[in-house]
CSV table of C-alpha atoms in Angstrom, one decimal:
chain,number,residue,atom,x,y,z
A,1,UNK,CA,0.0,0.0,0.0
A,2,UNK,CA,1.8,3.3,-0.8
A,3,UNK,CA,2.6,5.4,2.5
A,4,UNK,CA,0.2,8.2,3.1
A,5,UNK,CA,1.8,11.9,3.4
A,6,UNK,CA,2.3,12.7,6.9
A,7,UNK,CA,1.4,15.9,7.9
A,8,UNK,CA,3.6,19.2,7.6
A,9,UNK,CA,5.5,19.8,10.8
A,10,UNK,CA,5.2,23.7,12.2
A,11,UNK,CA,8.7,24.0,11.1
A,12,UNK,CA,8.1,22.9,7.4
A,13,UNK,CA,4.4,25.1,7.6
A,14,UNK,CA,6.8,28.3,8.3
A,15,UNK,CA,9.5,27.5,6.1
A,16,UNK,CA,7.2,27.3,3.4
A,17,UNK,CA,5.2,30.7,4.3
A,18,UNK,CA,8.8,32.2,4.5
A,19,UNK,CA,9.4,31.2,1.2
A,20,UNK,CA,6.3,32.5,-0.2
A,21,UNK,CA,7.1,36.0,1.6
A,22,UNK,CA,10.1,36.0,0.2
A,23,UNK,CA,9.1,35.7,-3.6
A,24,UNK,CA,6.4,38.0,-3.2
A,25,UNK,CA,9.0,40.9,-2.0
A,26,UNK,CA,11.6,40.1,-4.3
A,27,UNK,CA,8.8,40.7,-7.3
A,28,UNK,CA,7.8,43.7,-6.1
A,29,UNK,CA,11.8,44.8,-5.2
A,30,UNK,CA,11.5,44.2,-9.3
A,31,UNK,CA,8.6,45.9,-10.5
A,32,UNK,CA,10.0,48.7,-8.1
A,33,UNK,CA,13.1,48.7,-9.6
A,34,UNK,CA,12.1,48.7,-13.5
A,35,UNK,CA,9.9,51.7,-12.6
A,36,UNK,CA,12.2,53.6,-11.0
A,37,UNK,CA,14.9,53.1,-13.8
A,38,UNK,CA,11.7,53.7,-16.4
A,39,UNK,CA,10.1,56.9,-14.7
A,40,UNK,CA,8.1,57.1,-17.9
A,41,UNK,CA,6.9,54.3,-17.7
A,42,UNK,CA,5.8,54.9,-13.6
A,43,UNK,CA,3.9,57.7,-15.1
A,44,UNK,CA,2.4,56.1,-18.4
A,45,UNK,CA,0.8,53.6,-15.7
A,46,UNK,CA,-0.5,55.9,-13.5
A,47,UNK,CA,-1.4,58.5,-16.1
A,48,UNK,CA,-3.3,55.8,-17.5
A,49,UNK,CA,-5.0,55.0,-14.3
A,50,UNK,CA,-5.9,58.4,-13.8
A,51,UNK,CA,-7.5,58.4,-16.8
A,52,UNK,CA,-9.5,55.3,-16.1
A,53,UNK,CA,-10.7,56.1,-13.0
A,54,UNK,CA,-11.8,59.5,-14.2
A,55,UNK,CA,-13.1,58.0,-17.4
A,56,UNK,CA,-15.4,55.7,-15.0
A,57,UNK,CA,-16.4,58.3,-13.1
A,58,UNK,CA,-17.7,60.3,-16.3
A,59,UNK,CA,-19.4,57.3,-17.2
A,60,UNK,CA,-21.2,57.0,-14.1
A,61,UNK,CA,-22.1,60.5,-13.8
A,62,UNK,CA,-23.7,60.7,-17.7
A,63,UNK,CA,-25.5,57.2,-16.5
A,64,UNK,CA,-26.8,58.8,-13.4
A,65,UNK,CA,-28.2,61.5,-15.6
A,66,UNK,CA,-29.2,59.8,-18.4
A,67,UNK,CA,-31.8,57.7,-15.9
A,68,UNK,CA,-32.5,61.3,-14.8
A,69,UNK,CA,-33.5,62.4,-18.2
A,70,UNK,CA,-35.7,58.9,-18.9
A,71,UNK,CA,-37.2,59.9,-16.0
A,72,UNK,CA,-38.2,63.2,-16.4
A,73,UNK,CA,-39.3,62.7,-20.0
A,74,UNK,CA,-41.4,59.4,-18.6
A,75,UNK,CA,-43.3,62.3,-16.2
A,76,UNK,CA,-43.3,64.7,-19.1
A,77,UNK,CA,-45.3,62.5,-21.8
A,78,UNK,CA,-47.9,61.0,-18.9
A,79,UNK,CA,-48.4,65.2,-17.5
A,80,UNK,CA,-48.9,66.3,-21.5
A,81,UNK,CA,-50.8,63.2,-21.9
A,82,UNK,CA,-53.0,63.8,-19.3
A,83,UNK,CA,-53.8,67.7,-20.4
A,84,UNK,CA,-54.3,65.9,-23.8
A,85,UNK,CA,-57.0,63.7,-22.6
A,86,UNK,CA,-58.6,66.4,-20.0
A,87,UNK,CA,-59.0,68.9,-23.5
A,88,UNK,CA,-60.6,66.1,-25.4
A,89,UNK,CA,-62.8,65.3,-22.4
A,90,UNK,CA,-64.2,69.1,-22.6
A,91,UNK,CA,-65.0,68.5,-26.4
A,92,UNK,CA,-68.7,68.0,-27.7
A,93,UNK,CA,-69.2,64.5,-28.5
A,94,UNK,CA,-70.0,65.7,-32.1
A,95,UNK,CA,-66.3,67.0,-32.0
A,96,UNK,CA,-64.9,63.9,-30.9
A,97,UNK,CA,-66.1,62.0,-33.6
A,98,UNK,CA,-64.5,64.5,-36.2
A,99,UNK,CA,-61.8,63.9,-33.7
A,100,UNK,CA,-61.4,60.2,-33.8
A,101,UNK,CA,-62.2,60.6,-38.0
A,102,UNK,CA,-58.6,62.7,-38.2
A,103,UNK,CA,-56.7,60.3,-36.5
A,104,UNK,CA,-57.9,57.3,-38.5
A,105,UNK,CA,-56.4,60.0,-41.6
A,106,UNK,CA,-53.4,60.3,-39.5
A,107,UNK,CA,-53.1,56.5,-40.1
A,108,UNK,CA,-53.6,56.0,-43.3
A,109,UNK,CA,-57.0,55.5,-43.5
A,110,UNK,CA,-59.0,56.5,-46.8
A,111,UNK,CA,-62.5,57.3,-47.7
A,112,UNK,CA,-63.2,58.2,-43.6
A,113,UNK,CA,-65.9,59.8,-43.3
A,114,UNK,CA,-68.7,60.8,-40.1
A,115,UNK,CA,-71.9,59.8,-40.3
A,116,UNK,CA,-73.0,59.5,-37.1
A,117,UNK,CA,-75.9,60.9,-35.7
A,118,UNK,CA,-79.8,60.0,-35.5
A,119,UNK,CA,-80.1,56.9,-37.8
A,120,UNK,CA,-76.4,55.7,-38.0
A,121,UNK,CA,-77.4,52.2,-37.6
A,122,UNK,CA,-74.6,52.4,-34.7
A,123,UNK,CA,-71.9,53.8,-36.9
A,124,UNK,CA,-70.2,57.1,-36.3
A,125,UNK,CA,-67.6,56.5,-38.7
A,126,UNK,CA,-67.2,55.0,-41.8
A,127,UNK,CA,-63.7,54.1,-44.2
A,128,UNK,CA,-61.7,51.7,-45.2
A,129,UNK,CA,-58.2,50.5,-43.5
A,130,UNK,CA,-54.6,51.5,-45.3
A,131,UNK,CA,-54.8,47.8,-46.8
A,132,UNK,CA,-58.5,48.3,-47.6
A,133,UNK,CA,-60.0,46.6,-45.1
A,134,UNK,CA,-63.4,47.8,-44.4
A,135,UNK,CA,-63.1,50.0,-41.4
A,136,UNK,CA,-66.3,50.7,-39.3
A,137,UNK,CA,-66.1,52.8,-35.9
A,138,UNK,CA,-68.5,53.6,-32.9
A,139,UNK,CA,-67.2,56.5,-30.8
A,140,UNK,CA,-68.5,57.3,-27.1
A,141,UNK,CA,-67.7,60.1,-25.7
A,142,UNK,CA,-68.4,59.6,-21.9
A,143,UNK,CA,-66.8,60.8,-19.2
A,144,UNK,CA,-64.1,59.3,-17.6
A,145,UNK,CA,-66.2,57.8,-14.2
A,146,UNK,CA,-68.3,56.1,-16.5
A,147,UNK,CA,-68.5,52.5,-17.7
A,148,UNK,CA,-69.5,51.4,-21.4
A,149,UNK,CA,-73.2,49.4,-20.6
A,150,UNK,CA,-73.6,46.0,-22.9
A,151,UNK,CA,-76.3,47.6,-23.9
A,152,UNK,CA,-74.1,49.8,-26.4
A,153,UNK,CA,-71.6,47.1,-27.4
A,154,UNK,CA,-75.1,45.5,-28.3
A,155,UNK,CA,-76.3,46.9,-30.8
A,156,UNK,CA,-72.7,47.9,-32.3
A,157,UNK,CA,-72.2,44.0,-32.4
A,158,UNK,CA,-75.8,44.0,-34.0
A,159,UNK,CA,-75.2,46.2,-36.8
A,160,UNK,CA,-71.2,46.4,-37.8
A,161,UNK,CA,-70.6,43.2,-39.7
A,162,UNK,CA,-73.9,42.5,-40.7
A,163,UNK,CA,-75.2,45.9,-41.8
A,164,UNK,CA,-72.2,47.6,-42.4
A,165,UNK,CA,-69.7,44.9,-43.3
A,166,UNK,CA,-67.2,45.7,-41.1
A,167,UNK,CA,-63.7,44.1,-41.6
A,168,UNK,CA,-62.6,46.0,-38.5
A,169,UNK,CA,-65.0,47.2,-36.3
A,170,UNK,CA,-63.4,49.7,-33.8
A,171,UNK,CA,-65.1,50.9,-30.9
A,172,UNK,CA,-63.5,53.7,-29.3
A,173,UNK,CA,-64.7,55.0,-25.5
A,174,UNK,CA,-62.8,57.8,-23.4
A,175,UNK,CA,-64.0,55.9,-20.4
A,176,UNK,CA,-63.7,52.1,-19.6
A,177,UNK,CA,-65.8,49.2,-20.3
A,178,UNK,CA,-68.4,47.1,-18.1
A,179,UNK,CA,-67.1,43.7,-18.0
A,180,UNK,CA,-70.1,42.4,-19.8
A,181,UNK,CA,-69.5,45.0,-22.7
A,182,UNK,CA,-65.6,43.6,-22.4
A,183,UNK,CA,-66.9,39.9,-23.2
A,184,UNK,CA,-69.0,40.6,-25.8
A,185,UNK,CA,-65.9,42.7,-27.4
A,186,UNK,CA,-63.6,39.7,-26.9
A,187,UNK,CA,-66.0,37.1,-28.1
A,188,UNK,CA,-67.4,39.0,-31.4
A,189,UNK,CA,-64.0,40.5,-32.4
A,190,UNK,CA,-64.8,44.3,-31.1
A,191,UNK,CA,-61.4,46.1,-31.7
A,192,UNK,CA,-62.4,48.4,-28.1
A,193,UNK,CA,-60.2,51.2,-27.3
A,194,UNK,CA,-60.2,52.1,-23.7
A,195,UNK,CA,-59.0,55.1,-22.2
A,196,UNK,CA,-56.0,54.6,-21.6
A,197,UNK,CA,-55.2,52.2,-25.5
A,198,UNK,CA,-57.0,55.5,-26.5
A,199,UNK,CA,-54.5,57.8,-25.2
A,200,UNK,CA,-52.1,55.5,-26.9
A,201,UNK,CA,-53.6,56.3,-29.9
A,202,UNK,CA,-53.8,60.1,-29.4
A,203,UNK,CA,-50.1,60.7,-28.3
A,204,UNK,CA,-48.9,58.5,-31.6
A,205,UNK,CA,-49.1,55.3,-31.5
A,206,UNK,CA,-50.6,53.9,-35.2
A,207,UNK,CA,-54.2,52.5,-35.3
A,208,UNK,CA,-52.5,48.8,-36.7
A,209,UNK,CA,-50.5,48.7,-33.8
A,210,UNK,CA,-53.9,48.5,-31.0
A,211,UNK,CA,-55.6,46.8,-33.1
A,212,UNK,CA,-54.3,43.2,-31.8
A,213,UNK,CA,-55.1,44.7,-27.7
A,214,UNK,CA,-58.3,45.5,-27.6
A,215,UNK,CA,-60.5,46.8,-24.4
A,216,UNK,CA,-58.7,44.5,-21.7
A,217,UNK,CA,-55.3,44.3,-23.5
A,218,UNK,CA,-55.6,40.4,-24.2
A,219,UNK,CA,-56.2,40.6,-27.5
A,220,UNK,CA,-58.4,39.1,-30.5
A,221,UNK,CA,-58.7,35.2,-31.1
A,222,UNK,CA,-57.8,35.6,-34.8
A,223,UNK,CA,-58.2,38.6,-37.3
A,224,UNK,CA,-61.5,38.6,-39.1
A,225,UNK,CA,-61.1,37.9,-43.0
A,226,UNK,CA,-62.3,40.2,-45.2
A,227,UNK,CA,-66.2,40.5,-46.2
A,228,UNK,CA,-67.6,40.6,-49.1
A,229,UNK,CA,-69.6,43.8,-49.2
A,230,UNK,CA,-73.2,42.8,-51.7
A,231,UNK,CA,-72.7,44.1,-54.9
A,232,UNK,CA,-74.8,47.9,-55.5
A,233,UNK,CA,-77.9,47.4,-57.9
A,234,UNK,CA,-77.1,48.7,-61.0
């Protein structure tokens, strides 16, 4: 059987550390010496330090106020945002649908035109998508407290794909919706802007882009294909 290592004595323990000590000074006794025979070289290294260090410190500082400026910008667009929404609240309801027709334009939309009013047939707006889908919108204008009843999301339901023949039938609210107006939205492919996917719209973002979130943000099964719309009697 081969002999197991005894262990180190004390002695042998210290010896070793002595020679370890010893090394370690007689390296630094080198670097020591090659610096101080090579000053420039002494002060390329800590010149170059220097610069590091401050370099770092630069860094940290234009990180520090970078996060600042996110920050302040973040509080900037959600306080303009909010003035946005509070004018649009104090418009007529008949302005808001003009309203709501300019920013389908914004996006492309063509042939957008209002026709809401008494017997719409529950369409206040009526055009065609930028790929030429058939685009049909209802628009509430309600205050912000208020919910969307099922009651509305009814009859839109009722009367945008089979009366109007809606490819994309957008309902837009500046208040939220009743969870039974929600369903219905979900289940029959309601493209429903709340007020806050509104405000998206509003401060930029493009109509294509909500499309997919409707009222609670989950989003639409599948995207309805187009319709044909009955031919006009000649």
């Amino acid at each position: 059987m081969p002999k197991r290592k005894g262990r180190r004595t004390k002695a042998q323990r210290q010896r070793e550390l002595r020679q370890r000590t010893g090394l370690a000074a007689a390296g630094i006794a080198a670097v020591l010496f090659v610096l101080w025979q090579s000053p420039w070289l002494l002060l390329g290294i800590v010149g170059t330090g220097t610069v590091g260090i401050a370099a770092w410190l630069l860094w940290k500082a234009h990180a520090r106020e970078s996060a600042g400026d996110r920050t302040w910008r973040e509080q900037d667009r959600r306080m303009e945002l909010e003035r946005s929404m509070t004018t649009i609240d104090a418009m007529t309801w008949q302005d808001f649908e003009h309203y709501v027709a300019e920013l389908c334009r914004r996006d492309g939309c063509t042939d957008v035109a209002v026709v809401g009013g008494s017997g719409d047939l529950a369409a206040d707006i009526l055009g065609n998508m930028p790929d030429g889908r058939r685009l049909v919108v209802q628009v509430k204008h309600y205050a912000p407290h208020r919910t969307v009843p099922s009651g509305d999301m009814q009859k839109f339901v009722g009367m945008a794909f089979n009366e109007h023949h809606a490819d994309v039938a957008l309902f837009v609210a500046t208040c939220e919706y009743g969870k039974a107006a929600r369903d219905l939205a979900v289940k029959h492919q309601i493209v429903a802007l709340n007020r806050n996917l509104f405000g998206s719209w509003n401060s930029g973002a493009p109509l294509e882009s909500l499309l997919p979130l409707s009222g609670t943000g989950g989003g639409i099964p599948h995207r309805r294909s187009a319709r044909r719309r009955p031919k006009e009697a000649s």
